[in-house]
Short mmCIF file of C-alpha atoms and ligand atoms in Angstrom, two decimals:
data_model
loop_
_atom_site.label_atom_id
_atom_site.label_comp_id
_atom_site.label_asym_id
_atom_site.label_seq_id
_atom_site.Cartn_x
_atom_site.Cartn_y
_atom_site.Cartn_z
CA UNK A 1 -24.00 36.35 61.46
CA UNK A 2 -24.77 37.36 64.70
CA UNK A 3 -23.48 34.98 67.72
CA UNK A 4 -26.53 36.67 69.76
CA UNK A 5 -28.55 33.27 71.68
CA UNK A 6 -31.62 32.99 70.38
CA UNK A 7 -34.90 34.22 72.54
CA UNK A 8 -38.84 33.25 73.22
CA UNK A 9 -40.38 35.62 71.61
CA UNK A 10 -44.15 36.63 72.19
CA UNK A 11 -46.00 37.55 69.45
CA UNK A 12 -49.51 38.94 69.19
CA UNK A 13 -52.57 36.85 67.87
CA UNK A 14 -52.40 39.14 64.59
CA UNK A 15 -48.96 38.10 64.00
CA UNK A 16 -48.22 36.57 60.66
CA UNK A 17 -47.97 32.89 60.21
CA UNK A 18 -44.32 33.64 58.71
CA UNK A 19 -43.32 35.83 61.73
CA UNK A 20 -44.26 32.64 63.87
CA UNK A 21 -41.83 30.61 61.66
CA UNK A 22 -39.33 32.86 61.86
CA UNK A 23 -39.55 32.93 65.51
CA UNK A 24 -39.63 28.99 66.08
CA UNK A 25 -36.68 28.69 63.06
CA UNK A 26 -34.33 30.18 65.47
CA UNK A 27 -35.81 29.74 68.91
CA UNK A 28 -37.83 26.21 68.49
CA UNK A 29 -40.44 27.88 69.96
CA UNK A 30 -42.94 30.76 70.13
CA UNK A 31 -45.58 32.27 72.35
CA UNK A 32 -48.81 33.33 70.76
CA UNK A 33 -51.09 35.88 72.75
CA UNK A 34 -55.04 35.34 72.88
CA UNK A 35 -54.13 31.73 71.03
CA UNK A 36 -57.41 31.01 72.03
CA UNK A 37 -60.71 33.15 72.51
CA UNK A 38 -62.12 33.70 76.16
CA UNK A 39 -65.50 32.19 75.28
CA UNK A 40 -63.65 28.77 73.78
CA UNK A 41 -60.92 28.39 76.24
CA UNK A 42 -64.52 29.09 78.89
CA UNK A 43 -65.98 26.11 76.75
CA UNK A 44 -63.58 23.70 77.23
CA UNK A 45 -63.47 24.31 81.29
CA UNK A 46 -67.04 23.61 81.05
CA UNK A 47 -66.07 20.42 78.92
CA UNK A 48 -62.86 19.61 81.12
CA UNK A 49 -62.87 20.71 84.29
CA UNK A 50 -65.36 18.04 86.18
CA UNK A 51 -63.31 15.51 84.78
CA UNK A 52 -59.61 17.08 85.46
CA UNK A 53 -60.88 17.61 89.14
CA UNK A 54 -62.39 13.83 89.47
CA UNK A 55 -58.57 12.95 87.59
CA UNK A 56 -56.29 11.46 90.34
CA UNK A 57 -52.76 12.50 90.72
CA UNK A 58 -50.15 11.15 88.49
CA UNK A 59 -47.67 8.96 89.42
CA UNK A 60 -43.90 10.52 88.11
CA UNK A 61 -43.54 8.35 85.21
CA UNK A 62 -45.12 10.30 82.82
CA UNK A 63 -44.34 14.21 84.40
CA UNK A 64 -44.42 14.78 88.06
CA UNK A 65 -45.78 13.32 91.76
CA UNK A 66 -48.99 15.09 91.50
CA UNK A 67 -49.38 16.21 88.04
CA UNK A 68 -52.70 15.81 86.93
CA UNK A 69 -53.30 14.56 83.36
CA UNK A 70 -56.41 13.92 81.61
CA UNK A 71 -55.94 12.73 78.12
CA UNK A 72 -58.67 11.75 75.05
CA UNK A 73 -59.51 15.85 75.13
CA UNK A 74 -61.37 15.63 71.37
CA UNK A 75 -63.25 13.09 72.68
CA UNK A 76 -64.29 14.86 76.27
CA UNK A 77 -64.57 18.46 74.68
CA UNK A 78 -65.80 19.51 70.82
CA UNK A 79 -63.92 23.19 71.59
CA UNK A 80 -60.74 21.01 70.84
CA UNK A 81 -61.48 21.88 66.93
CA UNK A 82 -60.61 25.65 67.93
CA UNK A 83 -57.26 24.54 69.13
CA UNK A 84 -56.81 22.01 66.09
CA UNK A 85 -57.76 25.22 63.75
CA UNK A 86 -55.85 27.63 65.22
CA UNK A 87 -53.89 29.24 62.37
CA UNK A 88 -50.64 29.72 63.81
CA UNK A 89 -50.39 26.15 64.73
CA UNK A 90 -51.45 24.69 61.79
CA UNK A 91 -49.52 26.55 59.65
CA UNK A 92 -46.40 25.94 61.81
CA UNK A 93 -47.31 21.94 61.55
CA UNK A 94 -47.31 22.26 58.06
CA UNK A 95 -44.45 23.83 57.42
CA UNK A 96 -41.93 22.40 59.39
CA UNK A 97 -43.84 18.83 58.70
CA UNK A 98 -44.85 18.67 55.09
CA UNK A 99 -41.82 18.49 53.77
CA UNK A 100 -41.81 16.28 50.37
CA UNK A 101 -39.79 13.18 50.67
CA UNK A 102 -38.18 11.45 47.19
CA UNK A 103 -38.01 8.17 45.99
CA UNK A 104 -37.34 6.19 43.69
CA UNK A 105 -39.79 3.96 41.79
CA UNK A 106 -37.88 2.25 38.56
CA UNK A 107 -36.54 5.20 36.75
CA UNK A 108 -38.98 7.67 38.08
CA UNK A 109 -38.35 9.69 40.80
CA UNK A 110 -41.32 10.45 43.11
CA UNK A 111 -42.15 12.85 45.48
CA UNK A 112 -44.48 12.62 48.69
CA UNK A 113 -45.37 14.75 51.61
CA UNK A 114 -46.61 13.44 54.64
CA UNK A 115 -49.81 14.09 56.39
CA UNK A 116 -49.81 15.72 59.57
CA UNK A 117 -52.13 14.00 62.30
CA UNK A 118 -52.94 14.47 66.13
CA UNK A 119 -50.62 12.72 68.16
CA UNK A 120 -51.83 14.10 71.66
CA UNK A 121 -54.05 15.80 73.72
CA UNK A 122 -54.25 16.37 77.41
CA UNK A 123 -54.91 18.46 79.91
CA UNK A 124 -51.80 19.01 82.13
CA UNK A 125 -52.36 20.30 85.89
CA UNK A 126 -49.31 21.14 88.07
CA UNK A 127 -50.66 21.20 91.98
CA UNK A 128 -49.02 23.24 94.15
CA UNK A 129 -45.55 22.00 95.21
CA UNK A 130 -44.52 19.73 92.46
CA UNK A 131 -41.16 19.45 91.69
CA UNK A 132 -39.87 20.67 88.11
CA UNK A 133 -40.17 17.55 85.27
CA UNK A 134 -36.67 17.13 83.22
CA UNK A 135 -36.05 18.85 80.44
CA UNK A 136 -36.96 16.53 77.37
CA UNK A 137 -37.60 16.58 73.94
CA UNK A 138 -41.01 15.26 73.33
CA UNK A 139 -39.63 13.97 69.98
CA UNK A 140 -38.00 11.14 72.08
CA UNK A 141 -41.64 9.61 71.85
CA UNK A 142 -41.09 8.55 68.35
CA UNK A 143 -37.09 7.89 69.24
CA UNK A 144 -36.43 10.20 66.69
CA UNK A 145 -32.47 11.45 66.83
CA UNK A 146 -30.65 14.66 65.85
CA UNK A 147 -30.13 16.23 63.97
CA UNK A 148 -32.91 15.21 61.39
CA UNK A 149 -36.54 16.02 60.06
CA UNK A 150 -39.03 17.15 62.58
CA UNK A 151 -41.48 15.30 63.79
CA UNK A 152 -44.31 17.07 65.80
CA UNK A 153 -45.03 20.58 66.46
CA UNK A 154 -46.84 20.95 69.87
CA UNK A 155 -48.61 23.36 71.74
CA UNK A 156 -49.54 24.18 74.91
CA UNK A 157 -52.40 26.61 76.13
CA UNK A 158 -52.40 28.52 78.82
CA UNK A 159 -55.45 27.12 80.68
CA UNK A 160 -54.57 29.01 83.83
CA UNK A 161 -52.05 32.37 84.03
CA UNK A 162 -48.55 30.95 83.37
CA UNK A 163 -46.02 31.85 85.95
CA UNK A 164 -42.11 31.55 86.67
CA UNK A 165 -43.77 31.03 89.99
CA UNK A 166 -46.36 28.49 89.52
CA UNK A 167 -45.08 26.26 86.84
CA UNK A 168 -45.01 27.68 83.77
CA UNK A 169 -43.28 25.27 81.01
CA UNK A 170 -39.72 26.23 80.71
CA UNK A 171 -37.87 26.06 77.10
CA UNK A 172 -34.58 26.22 75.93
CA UNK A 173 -34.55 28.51 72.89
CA UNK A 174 -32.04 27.13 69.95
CA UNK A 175 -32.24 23.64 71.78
CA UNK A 176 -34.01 22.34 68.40
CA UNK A 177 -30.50 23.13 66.35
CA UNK A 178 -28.42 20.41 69.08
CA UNK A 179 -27.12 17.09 67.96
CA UNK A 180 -27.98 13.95 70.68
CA UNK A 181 -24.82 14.18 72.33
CA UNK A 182 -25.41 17.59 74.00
CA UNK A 183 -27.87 17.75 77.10
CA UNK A 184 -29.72 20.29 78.25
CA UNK A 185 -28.25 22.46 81.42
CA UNK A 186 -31.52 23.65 83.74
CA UNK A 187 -30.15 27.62 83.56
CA UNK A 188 -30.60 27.62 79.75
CA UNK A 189 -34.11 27.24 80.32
CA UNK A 190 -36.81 30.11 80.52
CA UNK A 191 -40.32 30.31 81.38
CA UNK A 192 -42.89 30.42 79.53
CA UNK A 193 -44.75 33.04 81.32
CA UNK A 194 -48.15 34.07 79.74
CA UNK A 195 -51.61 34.65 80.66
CA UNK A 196 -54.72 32.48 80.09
CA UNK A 197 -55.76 31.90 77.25
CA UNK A 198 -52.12 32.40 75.13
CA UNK A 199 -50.08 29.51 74.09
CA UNK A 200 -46.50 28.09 74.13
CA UNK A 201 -46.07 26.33 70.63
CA UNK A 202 -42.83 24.08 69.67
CA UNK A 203 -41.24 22.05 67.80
CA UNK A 204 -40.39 17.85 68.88
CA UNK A 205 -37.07 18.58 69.09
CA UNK A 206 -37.17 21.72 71.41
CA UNK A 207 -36.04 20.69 74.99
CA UNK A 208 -38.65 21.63 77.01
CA UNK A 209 -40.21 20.84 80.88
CA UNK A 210 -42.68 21.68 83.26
CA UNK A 211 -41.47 24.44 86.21
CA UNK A 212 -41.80 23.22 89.56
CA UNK A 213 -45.48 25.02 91.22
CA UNK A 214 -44.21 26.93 93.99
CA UNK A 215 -47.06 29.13 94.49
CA UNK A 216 -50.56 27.79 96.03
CA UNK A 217 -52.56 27.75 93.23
CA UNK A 218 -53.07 25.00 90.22
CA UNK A 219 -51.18 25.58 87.24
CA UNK A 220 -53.37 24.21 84.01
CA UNK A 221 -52.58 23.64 80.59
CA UNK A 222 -54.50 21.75 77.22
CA UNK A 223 -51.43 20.70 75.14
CA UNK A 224 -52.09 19.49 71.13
CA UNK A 225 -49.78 18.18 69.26
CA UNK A 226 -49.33 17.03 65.44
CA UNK A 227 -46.73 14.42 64.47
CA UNK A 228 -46.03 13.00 60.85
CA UNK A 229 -48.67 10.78 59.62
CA UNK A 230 -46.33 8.13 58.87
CA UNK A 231 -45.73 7.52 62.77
CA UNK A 232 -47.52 6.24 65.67
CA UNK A 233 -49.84 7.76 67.59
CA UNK A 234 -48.61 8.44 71.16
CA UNK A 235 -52.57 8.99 72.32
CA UNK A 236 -54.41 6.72 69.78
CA UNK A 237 -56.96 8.30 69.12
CA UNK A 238 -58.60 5.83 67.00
CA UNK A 239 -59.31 4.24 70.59
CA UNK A 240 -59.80 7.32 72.39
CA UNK A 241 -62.87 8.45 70.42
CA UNK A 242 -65.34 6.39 69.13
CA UNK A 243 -66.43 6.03 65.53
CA UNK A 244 -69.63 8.18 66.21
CA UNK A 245 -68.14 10.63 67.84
CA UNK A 246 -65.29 11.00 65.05
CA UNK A 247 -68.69 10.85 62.66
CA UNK A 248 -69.91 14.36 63.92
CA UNK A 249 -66.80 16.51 63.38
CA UNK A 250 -66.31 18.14 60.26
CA UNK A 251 -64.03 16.46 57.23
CA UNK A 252 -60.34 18.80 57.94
CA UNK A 253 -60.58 17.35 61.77
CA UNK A 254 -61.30 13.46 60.95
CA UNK A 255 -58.35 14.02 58.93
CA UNK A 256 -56.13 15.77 61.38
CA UNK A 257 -57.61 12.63 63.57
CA UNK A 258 -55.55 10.06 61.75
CA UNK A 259 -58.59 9.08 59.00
CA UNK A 260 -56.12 10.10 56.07
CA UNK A 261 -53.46 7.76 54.81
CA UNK A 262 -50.18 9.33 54.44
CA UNK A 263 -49.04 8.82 51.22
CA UNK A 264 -47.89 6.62 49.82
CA UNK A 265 -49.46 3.71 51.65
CA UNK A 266 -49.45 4.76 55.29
CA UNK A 267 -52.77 3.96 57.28
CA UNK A 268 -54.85 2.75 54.70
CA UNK A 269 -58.36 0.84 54.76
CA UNK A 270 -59.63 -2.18 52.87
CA UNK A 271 -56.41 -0.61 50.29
CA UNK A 272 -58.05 2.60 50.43
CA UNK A 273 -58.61 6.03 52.30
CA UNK A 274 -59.97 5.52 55.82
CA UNK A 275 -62.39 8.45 55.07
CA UNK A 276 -64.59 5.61 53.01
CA UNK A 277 -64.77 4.28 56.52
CA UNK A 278 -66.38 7.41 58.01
CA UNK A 279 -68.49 8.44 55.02
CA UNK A 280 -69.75 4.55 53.56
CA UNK A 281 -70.27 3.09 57.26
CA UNK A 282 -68.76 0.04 58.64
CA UNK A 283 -68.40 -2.62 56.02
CA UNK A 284 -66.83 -4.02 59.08
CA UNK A 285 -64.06 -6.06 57.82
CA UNK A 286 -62.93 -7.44 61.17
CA UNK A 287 -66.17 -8.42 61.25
CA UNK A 288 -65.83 -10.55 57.78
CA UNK A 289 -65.60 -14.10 58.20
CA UNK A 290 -61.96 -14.81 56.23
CA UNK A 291 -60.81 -17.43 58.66
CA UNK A 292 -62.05 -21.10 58.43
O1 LIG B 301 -46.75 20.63 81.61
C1 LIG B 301 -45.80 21.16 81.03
O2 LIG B 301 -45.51 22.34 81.18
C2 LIG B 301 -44.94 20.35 80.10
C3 LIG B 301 -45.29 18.91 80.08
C4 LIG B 301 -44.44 18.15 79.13
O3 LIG B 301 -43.50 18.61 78.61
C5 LIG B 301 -44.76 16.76 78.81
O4 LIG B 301 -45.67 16.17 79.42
O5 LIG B 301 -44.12 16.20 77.89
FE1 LIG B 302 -42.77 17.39 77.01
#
């Protein structure tokens, strides 16, 4: 045992899936070069950009005076299936996710593991002068506390070059292994500096914040992330896209879109899987007259 603090570490896009859990094991987080390919992350400006530049500045309650967000992105932009697909990340969701909980039922014990489902995706622009956001742990969504399971593993792409300068996302490496009564100090954080098109990925638990944009230029990023399927969805994204839309991508994404239970009995429709919603039609049961 080494007492060495653990470090970001960038890996290429060739890297093994188990090098990027090694690296998020002891850092909570990893950068992944050329996450994305320059023709997708070119699609989904096309897709994203009118509506990010019509998007009016936030207000500080969710990030920053100024910070842009524009949420619903699978709905806005079909390139979001790239980022949903992207090997690293899913592999890192299901590891550090689908991890089989036991039970009891009578005498038998039974095991489960959990679905993983999208929990959020936005677009996240940092205008020129915004302060830096808190460091938080985006885990806090679903109040989770520490130590314990995890909960979601996030990313977020590099829309734009990501500079010390201009606001790259800052991370405390080995903040994932603290207990709730230890808060995070702003010089334990580092930058995640990378260029477009690579991506910061991390666990819920990983204290983490936006840098403050001192340069004169926009700082963009498309953050994704997958939560537990037994939880609520912060962005929910059964409202966010509509049922046709949800129709038209293929069977892994509806899943990954919440229309999966989570076993046992998590989600279900008419006591079944919600993907007999998507594949039968309606059968609208709100629609079914069981009132007087
Ligand atoms: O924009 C960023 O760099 C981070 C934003 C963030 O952490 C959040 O919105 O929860
Ligand atoms: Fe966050």
């Amino acid at each position: 045992m080494t007492d060495a603090k653990p470090t970001l570490t960038t890996l290429p896009a060739s890297a093994a899936i188990e090098d990027a859990i090694d690296a998020v094991e002891a850092a909570g987080a990893v950068i992944i070069e050329d996450f994305l390919d320059p023709g997708t992350l070119d699609g989904l400006w096309e897709d994203l950009g009118p509506a990010l530049a019509a998007q009016a500045d936030g207000d500080g309650r969710l990030v920053g005076e100024k910070t842009r967000i524009l949420p619903g992105l699978v709905r806005r932009s079909a390139h979001s299936v790239a980022v949903m697909r992207q090997p690293h990340l899913l592999g890192l969701a299901r590891h550090f996710l689908q991890r089989p909980v036991r039970a009891w039922l009578g005498e038998q014990r039974i095991e489960f593991v959990p679905t993983i489902q999208l929990g959020i995706s936005r677009a996240i622009q940092i205008q020129p002068g915004v302060a830096p956001q808190g460091l938080h742990r985006d885990d806090t969504a679903h109040l989770r506390t520490h130590p314990g399971p995890e909960s979601r593993v996030q990313v977020m792409v590099a829309a734009s070059e990501f500079t010390a300068r201009n606001g790259a996302t800052r991370v405390i490496p080995g903040s994932h292994l603290w207990d709730d009564e230890r808060g995070p100090r702003e010089d334990e954080a580092v930058p995640a500096t990378m260029r477009a098109g690579s991506a910061l990925l991390w666990l819920g638990s990983t204290y983490h914040g936006a840098g403050a944009n001192t340069s004169d230029a926009p700082r963009t990023g498309l953050s994704y992330a997958y939560d537990l399927g037994n939880l609520r969805q912060e962005e929910n994204q059964y409202l966010s896209i509509p049922l046709d839309v949800v129709r038209g991508y293929p069977e892994d994404i509806q899943r990954l879109l919440g229309y999966e239970a989570c076993p046992p009995m998590c989600g279900l429709y008419e006591l079944a899987d919600p993907m007999l919603l998507l594949r039968d039609g309606p059968g609208d049961p709100v629609a079914a007259p069981h009132a007087p």
